[in-house]
């Protein structure tokens, strides 16, 4: 137990951590380009927020949440997704008062008690964006294009964008009846959860992962065929915009998304590299959510993208990542006095913004040199008796093998120039 991380969680180490830093900085960059600000919300929230915001009859709330009582006897839940918290923050900080739309992005861990497998963890991570305060289909197009442009910038290919409209409560009222009739006739084929859902939330049945349920709903009537006039116009406008942006998409009337709060546009980005867990990114419009959480009616739309699945897809497509910048200087010393001089130089280099390191295990000269090689350092500075006497260091370029004699100031100047060239 002490030497193994809990099931469904994992450490992100060394080279992989470098990849994460790169993805995070690319995500921050594109969100900046689109005018989104970062929001950081707590890891846990009141359980009620997710019951209300995600929906009582969703998989997440029914069986996946990490819920516990804290010492003050409050029911607390580790965030299973990001949107509900952002909505809560929107209300708490009265963001209606800000110029609309309010456009936010986040990078979060999410927690869901699921069966761990490739692309499915109990602690996973998401990039997400949310835009509040406009129902205009232009915003739907912006959100979708942000996700696609991000993936394109990373070098991904062959992704499939699927869109659908699941209408508004108005169109859903009629559709719900049509669907309920259809499902009641085939009730025996549904899983037990769905038999209960049938009365509470028949739409949820369309999203069930049970094989028999999937089979049963294959021929079910589609919401897309029951949209009201306004929802149809909204969907047409979105499709026009996506055409203008030259984004390839497929209208997929079976996408309903696993969360209760969606209205009108829903979309998914799929990747063939992911196998069974092939949804890389999912999102949609949630015009009723702010009100559902106790606020004034405020339209909103967003998406969330799984970072682990993003990495799996990139690896699957053989995409290379920028390398971690190599260490500029490794300091090699011989003798106590040199060691103290070396430590002084180390600190000065670091103060000047030059990356530097040294031996900490009192290694021999030869093995210090070998160690410097393992660090992939660009230069090795050698300090011995001679160097201390003259104040001139021996500097070895580890790539060309060339040796220079430089004073401390010359050394710092050379390295700073070198840094500029490498960047
Ligand atoms: P799935 O269909 O895979 O269950 P979902 O509909 O539950 O996904 P969302 O709640 O929309 O997913 O979350 C958005 C994205 O977050 C997913 O597309 C996926 O990339 C990622 N994600 C969700 N749950 C997990 C998980 N348990 N492990 C890893 N990534 C996840
Ligand atoms: Mg899920």
Short mmCIF file of C-alpha atoms and ligand atoms in Angstrom, two decimals:
data_model
loop_
_atom_site.label_atom_id
_atom_site.label_comp_id
_atom_site.label_asym_id
_atom_site.label_seq_id
_atom_site.Cartn_x
_atom_site.Cartn_y
_atom_site.Cartn_z
CA UNK A 1 0.00 0.00 0.00
CA UNK A 2 2.82 2.37 0.82
CA UNK A 3 4.62 1.88 -2.47
CA UNK A 4 1.69 1.94 -4.85
CA UNK A 5 -0.49 4.85 -5.90
CA UNK A 6 -4.24 4.25 -5.52
CA UNK A 7 -5.92 2.36 -8.39
CA UNK A 8 -6.79 4.66 -11.28
CA UNK A 9 -4.22 7.32 -10.35
CA UNK A 10 -0.73 7.78 -11.66
CA UNK A 11 2.44 9.79 -11.22
CA UNK A 12 3.59 12.01 -14.04
CA UNK A 13 7.37 11.87 -14.14
CA UNK A 14 10.39 13.38 -15.88
CA UNK A 15 9.98 13.38 -19.68
CA UNK A 16 6.24 12.97 -19.39
CA UNK A 17 6.03 15.93 -17.01
CA UNK A 18 7.88 17.99 -19.62
CA UNK A 19 5.17 17.06 -22.13
CA UNK A 20 2.45 18.15 -19.73
CA UNK A 21 4.14 21.51 -19.17
CA UNK A 22 4.31 21.97 -22.94
CA UNK A 23 0.62 21.07 -23.45
CA UNK A 24 -0.43 23.37 -20.62
CA UNK A 25 1.52 26.28 -22.02
CA UNK A 26 0.10 25.70 -25.51
CA UNK A 27 -3.40 25.59 -24.06
CA UNK A 28 -2.84 28.81 -22.10
CA UNK A 29 -1.46 30.38 -25.25
CA UNK A 30 -4.45 29.57 -27.47
CA UNK A 31 -6.93 30.60 -24.76
CA UNK A 32 -5.11 33.92 -24.58
CA UNK A 33 -5.33 34.25 -28.36
CA UNK A 34 -9.11 33.78 -28.11
CA UNK A 35 -9.51 36.23 -25.21
CA UNK A 36 -10.16 33.76 -22.38
CA UNK A 37 -8.99 34.30 -18.77
CA UNK A 38 -7.87 31.53 -16.46
CA UNK A 39 -10.09 30.56 -13.55
CA UNK A 40 -8.93 28.34 -10.67
CA UNK A 41 -11.64 26.74 -8.59
CA UNK A 42 -11.33 24.47 -5.52
CA UNK A 43 -10.65 20.75 -5.93
CA UNK A 44 -13.77 20.00 -3.88
CA UNK A 45 -17.21 21.54 -3.70
CA UNK A 46 -20.46 20.93 -1.85
CA UNK A 47 -21.99 17.71 -3.15
CA UNK A 48 -25.25 19.53 -3.87
CA UNK A 49 -23.54 21.58 -6.57
CA UNK A 50 -22.90 18.51 -8.70
CA UNK A 51 -26.24 16.90 -7.91
CA UNK A 52 -27.85 20.05 -9.20
CA UNK A 53 -25.35 21.12 -11.82
CA UNK A 54 -24.43 17.78 -13.38
CA UNK A 55 -27.80 16.13 -12.79
CA UNK A 56 -29.16 13.44 -10.46
CA UNK A 57 -29.70 10.89 -13.22
CA UNK A 58 -26.28 11.13 -14.85
CA UNK A 59 -23.66 8.37 -14.60
CA UNK A 60 -21.41 10.80 -12.77
CA UNK A 61 -23.81 11.58 -9.94
CA UNK A 62 -25.39 8.12 -9.81
CA UNK A 63 -22.20 6.15 -9.44
CA UNK A 64 -18.94 7.94 -10.07
CA UNK A 65 -18.48 10.68 -7.46
CA UNK A 66 -15.87 10.75 -4.72
CA UNK A 67 -18.13 11.95 -1.92
CA UNK A 68 -17.32 12.09 1.77
CA UNK A 69 -18.31 13.89 4.95
CA UNK A 70 -15.74 16.30 6.32
CA UNK A 71 -15.14 16.81 10.04
CA UNK A 72 -17.84 19.48 10.08
CA UNK A 73 -20.30 16.89 8.73
CA UNK A 74 -20.69 18.58 5.35
CA UNK A 75 -21.06 16.42 2.28
CA UNK A 76 -18.10 17.21 0.07
CA UNK A 77 -17.31 15.91 -3.43
CA UNK A 78 -14.06 15.96 -5.36
CA UNK A 79 -14.73 17.76 -8.63
CA UNK A 80 -15.84 15.18 -11.25
CA UNK A 81 -15.86 17.87 -13.97
CA UNK A 82 -15.22 21.60 -14.29
CA UNK A 83 -18.35 23.36 -15.49
CA UNK A 84 -20.43 23.26 -12.29
CA UNK A 85 -17.65 24.96 -10.29
CA UNK A 86 -17.23 27.68 -12.88
CA UNK A 87 -20.97 28.33 -12.83
CA UNK A 88 -20.86 28.48 -9.03
CA UNK A 89 -18.00 30.99 -9.24
CA UNK A 90 -19.90 33.02 -11.84
CA UNK A 91 -22.78 33.35 -9.37
CA UNK A 92 -20.65 33.82 -6.26
CA UNK A 93 -18.68 36.67 -7.83
CA UNK A 94 -21.66 38.20 -9.56
CA UNK A 95 -20.04 37.99 -12.99
CA UNK A 96 -23.27 39.22 -14.56
CA UNK A 97 -21.95 42.66 -13.67
CA UNK A 98 -18.96 42.18 -15.98
CA UNK A 99 -19.09 42.93 -19.70
CA UNK A 100 -20.55 39.82 -21.38
CA UNK A 101 -19.58 37.38 -22.65
CA UNK A 102 -17.39 36.24 -19.74
CA UNK A 103 -14.86 33.82 -21.23
CA UNK A 104 -12.92 31.51 -18.90
CA UNK A 105 -10.59 28.55 -19.18
CA UNK A 106 -9.19 26.06 -16.70
CA UNK A 107 -6.79 23.19 -16.26
CA UNK A 108 -8.07 20.81 -13.59
CA UNK A 109 -7.86 17.33 -12.17
CA UNK A 110 -11.18 15.49 -12.22
CA UNK A 111 -12.19 12.56 -10.02
CA UNK A 112 -14.56 9.78 -11.04
CA UNK A 113 -14.92 6.33 -9.55
CA UNK A 114 -14.76 4.39 -12.82
CA UNK A 115 -13.18 1.12 -13.91
CA UNK A 116 -9.62 2.11 -14.85
CA UNK A 117 -8.50 1.19 -18.37
CA UNK A 118 -6.67 2.83 -21.25
CA UNK A 119 -7.81 6.47 -21.35
CA UNK A 120 -9.96 6.07 -18.24
CA UNK A 121 -8.62 6.95 -14.81
CA UNK A 122 -10.04 7.79 -11.42
CA UNK A 123 -7.97 10.92 -11.25
CA UNK A 124 -7.74 12.42 -14.72
CA UNK A 125 -7.08 15.92 -16.05
CA UNK A 126 -8.93 18.27 -18.33
CA UNK A 127 -8.44 21.42 -20.31
CA UNK A 128 -11.72 23.29 -20.36
CA UNK A 129 -13.31 26.55 -21.48
CA UNK A 130 -16.63 28.18 -20.69
CA UNK A 131 -18.26 31.28 -22.22
CA UNK A 132 -21.23 32.91 -20.49
CA UNK A 133 -23.70 35.56 -21.52
CA UNK A 134 -24.51 34.92 -25.17
CA UNK A 135 -26.74 32.42 -26.96
CA UNK A 136 -25.39 33.45 -30.37
CA UNK A 137 -24.30 30.50 -32.52
CA UNK A 138 -21.13 32.46 -33.29
CA UNK A 139 -20.00 31.57 -29.79
CA UNK A 140 -20.70 27.90 -30.43
CA UNK A 141 -18.50 28.20 -33.52
CA UNK A 142 -15.78 29.99 -31.52
CA UNK A 143 -15.71 27.29 -28.85
CA UNK A 144 -15.57 24.49 -31.39
CA UNK A 145 -12.90 26.23 -33.43
CA UNK A 146 -10.79 26.86 -30.31
CA UNK A 147 -10.72 23.14 -29.58
CA UNK A 148 -9.96 22.20 -33.18
CA UNK A 149 -7.30 24.88 -33.65
CA UNK A 150 -5.60 23.78 -30.43
CA UNK A 151 -5.44 20.19 -31.65
CA UNK A 152 -4.23 21.31 -35.05
CA UNK A 153 -1.46 23.45 -33.52
CA UNK A 154 -0.27 20.40 -31.64
CA UNK A 155 0.06 18.62 -34.97
CA UNK A 156 -2.86 16.21 -34.65
CA UNK A 157 -4.50 14.80 -37.76
CA UNK A 158 -7.47 12.61 -38.64
CA UNK A 159 -9.71 13.80 -35.86
CA UNK A 160 -13.42 13.57 -36.27
CA UNK A 161 -15.65 16.46 -35.24
CA UNK A 162 -19.24 15.46 -34.61
CA UNK A 163 -22.00 17.90 -33.81
CA UNK A 164 -25.65 17.65 -32.91
CA UNK A 165 -28.43 19.76 -31.48
CA UNK A 166 -30.45 18.44 -28.57
CA UNK A 167 -32.81 21.41 -28.61
CA UNK A 168 -34.30 23.41 -25.78
CA UNK A 169 -36.78 22.38 -23.05
CA UNK A 170 -39.54 23.34 -25.49
CA UNK A 171 -38.64 20.91 -28.23
CA UNK A 172 -37.74 18.33 -25.65
CA UNK A 173 -41.23 18.30 -24.15
CA UNK A 174 -42.79 16.85 -27.31
CA UNK A 175 -39.79 14.68 -28.04
CA UNK A 176 -39.75 13.22 -24.56
CA UNK A 177 -43.22 11.80 -25.13
CA UNK A 178 -42.28 10.30 -28.49
CA UNK A 179 -39.16 8.75 -27.01
CA UNK A 180 -40.91 7.45 -23.89
CA UNK A 181 -43.53 5.68 -26.01
CA UNK A 182 -40.77 4.14 -28.13
CA UNK A 183 -38.80 2.97 -25.10
CA UNK A 184 -41.80 1.69 -23.11
CA UNK A 185 -42.56 -0.69 -25.98
CA UNK A 186 -39.04 -2.09 -25.65
CA UNK A 187 -38.66 -1.84 -21.89
CA UNK A 188 -37.74 -5.53 -21.39
CA UNK A 189 -34.51 -4.97 -23.31
CA UNK A 190 -33.26 -2.12 -21.11
CA UNK A 191 -30.84 -2.39 -18.19
CA UNK A 192 -32.22 -1.89 -14.69
CA UNK A 193 -30.86 1.64 -14.35
CA UNK A 194 -32.51 2.63 -17.62
CA UNK A 195 -35.85 1.09 -16.59
CA UNK A 196 -35.85 3.63 -13.77
CA UNK A 197 -34.47 6.40 -15.98
CA UNK A 198 -37.33 5.80 -18.40
CA UNK A 199 -39.68 7.77 -16.17
CA UNK A 200 -37.22 10.21 -14.64
CA UNK A 201 -35.14 11.12 -17.68
CA UNK A 202 -35.68 9.03 -20.83
CA UNK A 203 -33.04 11.02 -22.74
CA UNK A 204 -30.41 9.53 -20.48
CA UNK A 205 -31.20 6.08 -21.93
CA UNK A 206 -29.81 7.26 -25.27
CA UNK A 207 -26.41 7.70 -23.65
CA UNK A 208 -26.31 4.41 -21.72
CA UNK A 209 -23.22 2.32 -22.36
CA UNK A 210 -25.00 -1.02 -21.75
CA UNK A 211 -24.88 -3.20 -24.89
CA UNK A 212 -28.57 -4.08 -24.90
CA UNK A 213 -29.58 -0.48 -24.27
CA UNK A 214 -27.35 0.67 -27.11
CA UNK A 215 -28.97 -1.85 -29.38
CA UNK A 216 -32.46 -0.86 -28.35
CA UNK A 217 -32.00 2.86 -28.94
CA UNK A 218 -30.39 2.38 -32.36
CA UNK A 219 -33.72 2.96 -34.10
CA UNK A 220 -35.14 5.40 -31.58
CA UNK A 221 -36.59 8.69 -32.82
CA UNK A 222 -33.97 11.47 -32.80
CA UNK A 223 -34.24 14.85 -31.13
CA UNK A 224 -32.70 16.43 -34.19
CA UNK A 225 -35.91 15.59 -36.08
CA UNK A 226 -38.04 17.29 -33.43
CA UNK A 227 -36.32 20.67 -33.05
CA UNK A 228 -38.42 23.82 -32.73
CA UNK A 229 -38.04 26.63 -35.26
CA UNK A 230 -35.57 28.65 -33.17
CA UNK A 231 -33.36 25.72 -32.34
CA UNK A 232 -33.28 24.77 -36.02
CA UNK A 233 -32.20 28.28 -37.00
CA UNK A 234 -29.49 28.24 -34.33
CA UNK A 235 -28.17 24.91 -35.59
CA UNK A 236 -28.22 26.08 -39.23
CA UNK A 237 -26.23 29.20 -38.29
CA UNK A 238 -23.64 27.11 -36.47
CA UNK A 239 -23.23 24.80 -39.47
CA UNK A 240 -22.79 27.83 -41.75
CA UNK A 241 -20.10 29.22 -39.49
CA UNK A 242 -18.25 25.92 -39.34
CA UNK A 243 -18.37 25.79 -43.15
CA UNK A 244 -16.93 29.31 -43.29
CA UNK A 245 -14.14 28.21 -40.96
CA UNK A 246 -13.45 25.24 -43.22
CA UNK A 247 -13.99 22.86 -40.36
CA UNK A 248 -14.97 19.35 -41.39
CA UNK A 249 -17.79 18.00 -39.26
CA UNK A 250 -20.37 15.29 -39.25
CA UNK A 251 -23.88 15.78 -37.90
CA UNK A 252 -24.38 12.87 -35.54
CA UNK A 253 -27.93 12.77 -34.15
CA UNK A 254 -26.96 10.11 -31.60
CA UNK A 255 -24.72 12.42 -29.55
CA UNK A 256 -26.57 13.42 -26.41
CA UNK A 257 -23.61 13.82 -23.99
CA UNK A 258 -23.56 12.36 -20.51
CA UNK A 259 -24.46 15.49 -18.58
CA UNK A 260 -27.97 16.76 -17.97
CA UNK A 261 -27.34 20.43 -18.47
CA UNK A 262 -26.82 20.60 -22.21
CA UNK A 263 -29.16 22.46 -24.57
CA UNK A 264 -28.95 22.93 -28.33
CA UNK A 265 -25.37 22.41 -29.56
CA UNK A 266 -23.44 19.38 -28.38
CA UNK A 267 -20.21 18.21 -29.94
CA UNK A 268 -17.44 15.68 -29.63
CA UNK A 269 -13.99 15.32 -31.09
CA UNK A 270 -13.09 11.68 -31.65
CA UNK A 271 -9.74 10.08 -32.23
CA UNK A 272 -9.16 6.71 -33.84
CA UNK A 273 -6.02 6.25 -31.73
CA UNK A 274 -8.02 5.90 -28.53
CA UNK A 275 -9.81 2.59 -29.04
CA UNK A 276 -12.90 2.19 -26.87
CA UNK A 277 -12.48 5.50 -25.03
CA UNK A 278 -12.41 7.45 -28.27
CA UNK A 279 -13.82 10.79 -27.11
CA UNK A 280 -10.98 13.24 -26.82
CA UNK A 281 -13.10 16.30 -26.24
CA UNK A 282 -16.74 16.88 -25.46
CA UNK A 283 -18.79 19.98 -25.01
CA UNK A 284 -21.92 21.88 -25.64
CA UNK A 285 -24.30 24.65 -24.78
CA UNK A 286 -25.97 24.79 -21.36
CA UNK A 287 -28.42 27.67 -21.49
CA UNK A 288 -30.39 26.40 -18.48
CA UNK A 289 -27.53 25.65 -16.11
CA UNK A 290 -26.96 29.02 -14.45
CA UNK A 291 -30.65 29.25 -13.64
CA UNK A 292 -30.67 25.64 -12.45
CA UNK A 293 -27.92 26.60 -9.99
CA UNK A 294 -29.98 29.46 -8.63
CA UNK A 295 -28.89 32.36 -10.86
CA UNK A 296 -30.62 34.56 -13.40
CA UNK A 297 -31.13 32.94 -16.81
CA UNK A 298 -27.72 33.14 -18.51
CA UNK A 299 -26.70 31.20 -21.60
CA UNK A 300 -23.38 29.41 -21.62
CA UNK A 301 -21.28 27.01 -23.64
CA UNK A 302 -18.03 25.14 -23.11
CA UNK A 303 -15.98 22.03 -23.64
CA UNK A 304 -13.62 19.77 -21.73
CA UNK A 305 -10.74 17.81 -23.20
CA UNK A 306 -9.04 14.90 -21.46
CA UNK A 307 -5.31 15.56 -21.18
CA UNK A 308 -4.38 11.87 -20.75
CA UNK A 309 -6.35 11.01 -23.89
CA UNK A 310 -4.75 13.92 -25.71
CA UNK A 311 -1.31 12.51 -24.87
CA UNK A 312 -2.34 9.01 -25.92
CA UNK A 313 -3.55 10.36 -29.26
CA UNK A 314 -0.40 12.39 -29.84
CA UNK A 315 1.79 9.40 -29.01
CA UNK A 316 -0.35 7.20 -31.26
CA UNK A 317 0.17 9.64 -34.13
CA UNK A 318 3.92 9.74 -33.54
CA UNK A 319 3.96 13.45 -32.74
CA UNK A 320 7.21 14.66 -31.24
CA UNK A 321 7.38 17.09 -28.36
CA UNK A 322 9.84 19.94 -27.89
CA UNK A 323 12.77 18.72 -25.81
CA UNK A 324 13.42 19.97 -22.32
CA UNK A 325 16.07 22.72 -22.57
CA UNK A 326 19.42 21.22 -21.63
CA UNK A 327 21.44 22.39 -18.65
CA UNK A 328 23.86 25.20 -19.58
CA UNK A 329 26.71 24.47 -17.22
CA UNK A 330 27.97 21.62 -15.11
CA UNK A 331 30.70 22.61 -12.66
CA UNK A 332 33.48 20.15 -12.01
CA UNK A 333 35.86 20.80 -9.10
CA UNK A 334 39.01 19.23 -7.71
CA UNK A 335 39.77 19.73 -4.01
CA UNK A 336 38.03 21.47 -1.12
CA UNK A 337 38.98 25.00 -2.04
CA UNK A 338 37.80 24.50 -5.61
CA UNK A 339 34.60 22.99 -4.35
CA UNK A 340 33.85 26.14 -2.36
CA UNK A 341 34.79 28.34 -5.35
CA UNK A 342 32.56 26.13 -7.51
CA UNK A 343 29.61 26.62 -5.24
CA UNK A 344 30.08 30.41 -5.42
CA UNK A 345 30.20 30.28 -9.23
CA UNK A 346 27.14 28.02 -9.31
CA UNK A 347 25.12 30.57 -7.36
CA UNK A 348 26.30 33.47 -9.51
CA UNK A 349 25.39 31.65 -12.71
CA UNK A 350 21.94 30.82 -11.38
CA UNK A 351 21.45 34.43 -10.26
CA UNK A 352 22.24 35.50 -13.81
CA UNK A 353 19.53 33.18 -15.10
CA UNK A 354 21.92 30.57 -16.43
CA UNK A 355 20.99 26.99 -15.58
CA UNK A 356 23.80 25.29 -13.71
CA UNK A 357 24.47 22.28 -11.52
CA UNK A 358 27.34 20.51 -9.81
CA UNK A 359 28.38 17.22 -8.26
CA UNK A 360 27.04 16.52 -4.77
CA UNK A 361 28.58 13.13 -4.11
CA UNK A 362 32.31 14.02 -3.92
CA UNK A 363 32.95 12.10 -7.12
CA UNK A 364 36.36 11.81 -8.73
CA UNK A 365 37.24 14.20 -11.54
CA UNK A 366 36.67 11.50 -14.12
CA UNK A 367 33.26 10.50 -12.87
CA UNK A 368 32.23 14.15 -12.48
CA UNK A 369 32.97 14.59 -16.18
CA UNK A 370 30.92 11.49 -16.96
CA UNK A 371 28.10 12.78 -14.79
CA UNK A 372 28.19 16.11 -16.64
CA UNK A 373 27.63 14.15 -19.85
CA UNK A 374 24.56 12.44 -18.39
CA UNK A 375 23.11 15.85 -17.56
CA UNK A 376 23.40 16.79 -21.21
CA UNK A 377 25.10 20.00 -20.12
CA UNK A 378 26.23 22.37 -22.88
CA UNK A 379 29.41 23.39 -21.02
CA UNK A 380 31.53 22.00 -18.27
CA UNK A 381 33.52 24.42 -16.13
CA UNK A 382 36.55 22.85 -14.50
CA UNK A 383 37.98 24.39 -11.34
CA UNK A 384 41.23 23.23 -9.80
CA UNK A 385 44.15 24.83 -7.94
CA UNK A 386 45.40 26.55 -11.07
CA UNK A 387 42.02 28.12 -11.81
CA UNK A 388 41.66 29.46 -8.29
CA UNK A 389 45.13 31.05 -8.47
CA UNK A 390 44.57 32.75 -11.82
CA UNK A 391 40.83 33.42 -11.61
CA UNK A 392 40.54 31.96 -15.10
CA UNK A 393 38.34 28.91 -15.59
CA UNK A 394 38.67 26.09 -18.05
CA UNK A 395 35.42 25.89 -19.99
CA UNK A 396 34.71 22.89 -22.17
CA UNK A 397 32.08 22.98 -24.89
CA UNK A 398 30.54 19.52 -24.54
CA UNK A 399 29.42 19.36 -28.17
CA UNK A 400 32.51 20.55 -30.03
CA UNK A 401 34.99 19.48 -27.37
CA UNK A 402 36.63 22.92 -27.67
CA UNK A 403 38.27 24.28 -24.49
CA UNK A 404 38.33 27.96 -23.57
CA UNK A 405 40.00 29.90 -20.78
CA UNK A 406 37.54 32.48 -19.44
CA UNK A 407 37.25 34.77 -16.45
CA UNK A 408 34.02 34.67 -14.47
CA UNK A 409 32.61 37.73 -16.24
CA UNK A 410 33.60 36.47 -19.67
CA UNK A 411 32.01 33.14 -18.83
CA UNK A 412 28.69 34.68 -17.85
CA UNK A 413 28.72 36.89 -20.93
CA UNK A 414 29.47 33.96 -23.26
CA UNK A 415 26.79 31.80 -21.71
CA UNK A 416 24.16 34.52 -21.93
CA UNK A 417 24.93 34.98 -25.62
CA UNK A 418 24.83 31.23 -26.11
CA UNK A 419 21.43 31.03 -24.47
CA UNK A 420 20.11 33.60 -26.92
CA UNK A 421 21.38 31.57 -29.85
CA UNK A 422 19.91 28.30 -28.68
CA UNK A 423 16.47 29.74 -27.99
P1 LIG B 1 -16.66 9.03 -21.72
O1 LIG B 1 -17.60 8.89 -22.85
O2 LIG B 1 -15.30 8.60 -22.10
O3 LIG B 1 -17.15 8.41 -20.45
P2 LIG B 1 -17.62 11.50 -20.71
O4 LIG B 1 -18.79 11.77 -21.59
O5 LIG B 1 -17.85 10.94 -19.37
O6 LIG B 1 -16.56 10.58 -21.47
P3 LIG B 1 -17.02 14.29 -20.23
O7 LIG B 1 -17.66 14.30 -18.92
O8 LIG B 1 -17.66 15.01 -21.34
O9 LIG B 1 -16.69 12.78 -20.65
O10 LIG B 1 -15.50 14.78 -20.09
C1 LIG B 1 -14.79 15.38 -21.16
C2 LIG B 1 -13.53 14.64 -21.47
O11 LIG B 1 -12.79 14.33 -20.29
C3 LIG B 1 -13.73 13.28 -22.12
O12 LIG B 1 -13.95 13.43 -23.49
C4 LIG B 1 -12.41 12.60 -21.82
O13 LIG B 1 -11.41 13.00 -22.72
C5 LIG B 1 -12.09 13.12 -20.45
N1 LIG B 1 -12.50 12.13 -19.43
C6 LIG B 1 -13.71 11.98 -18.85
N2 LIG B 1 -13.69 11.00 -17.93
C7 LIG B 1 -12.42 10.51 -17.91
C8 LIG B 1 -11.74 9.51 -17.16
N3 LIG B 1 -12.35 8.79 -16.22
N4 LIG B 1 -10.42 9.29 -17.41
C9 LIG B 1 -9.76 10.02 -18.35
N5 LIG B 1 -10.35 10.98 -19.08
C10 LIG B 1 -11.66 11.25 -18.87
MG1 LIG B 2 -17.84 8.99 -18.57
#
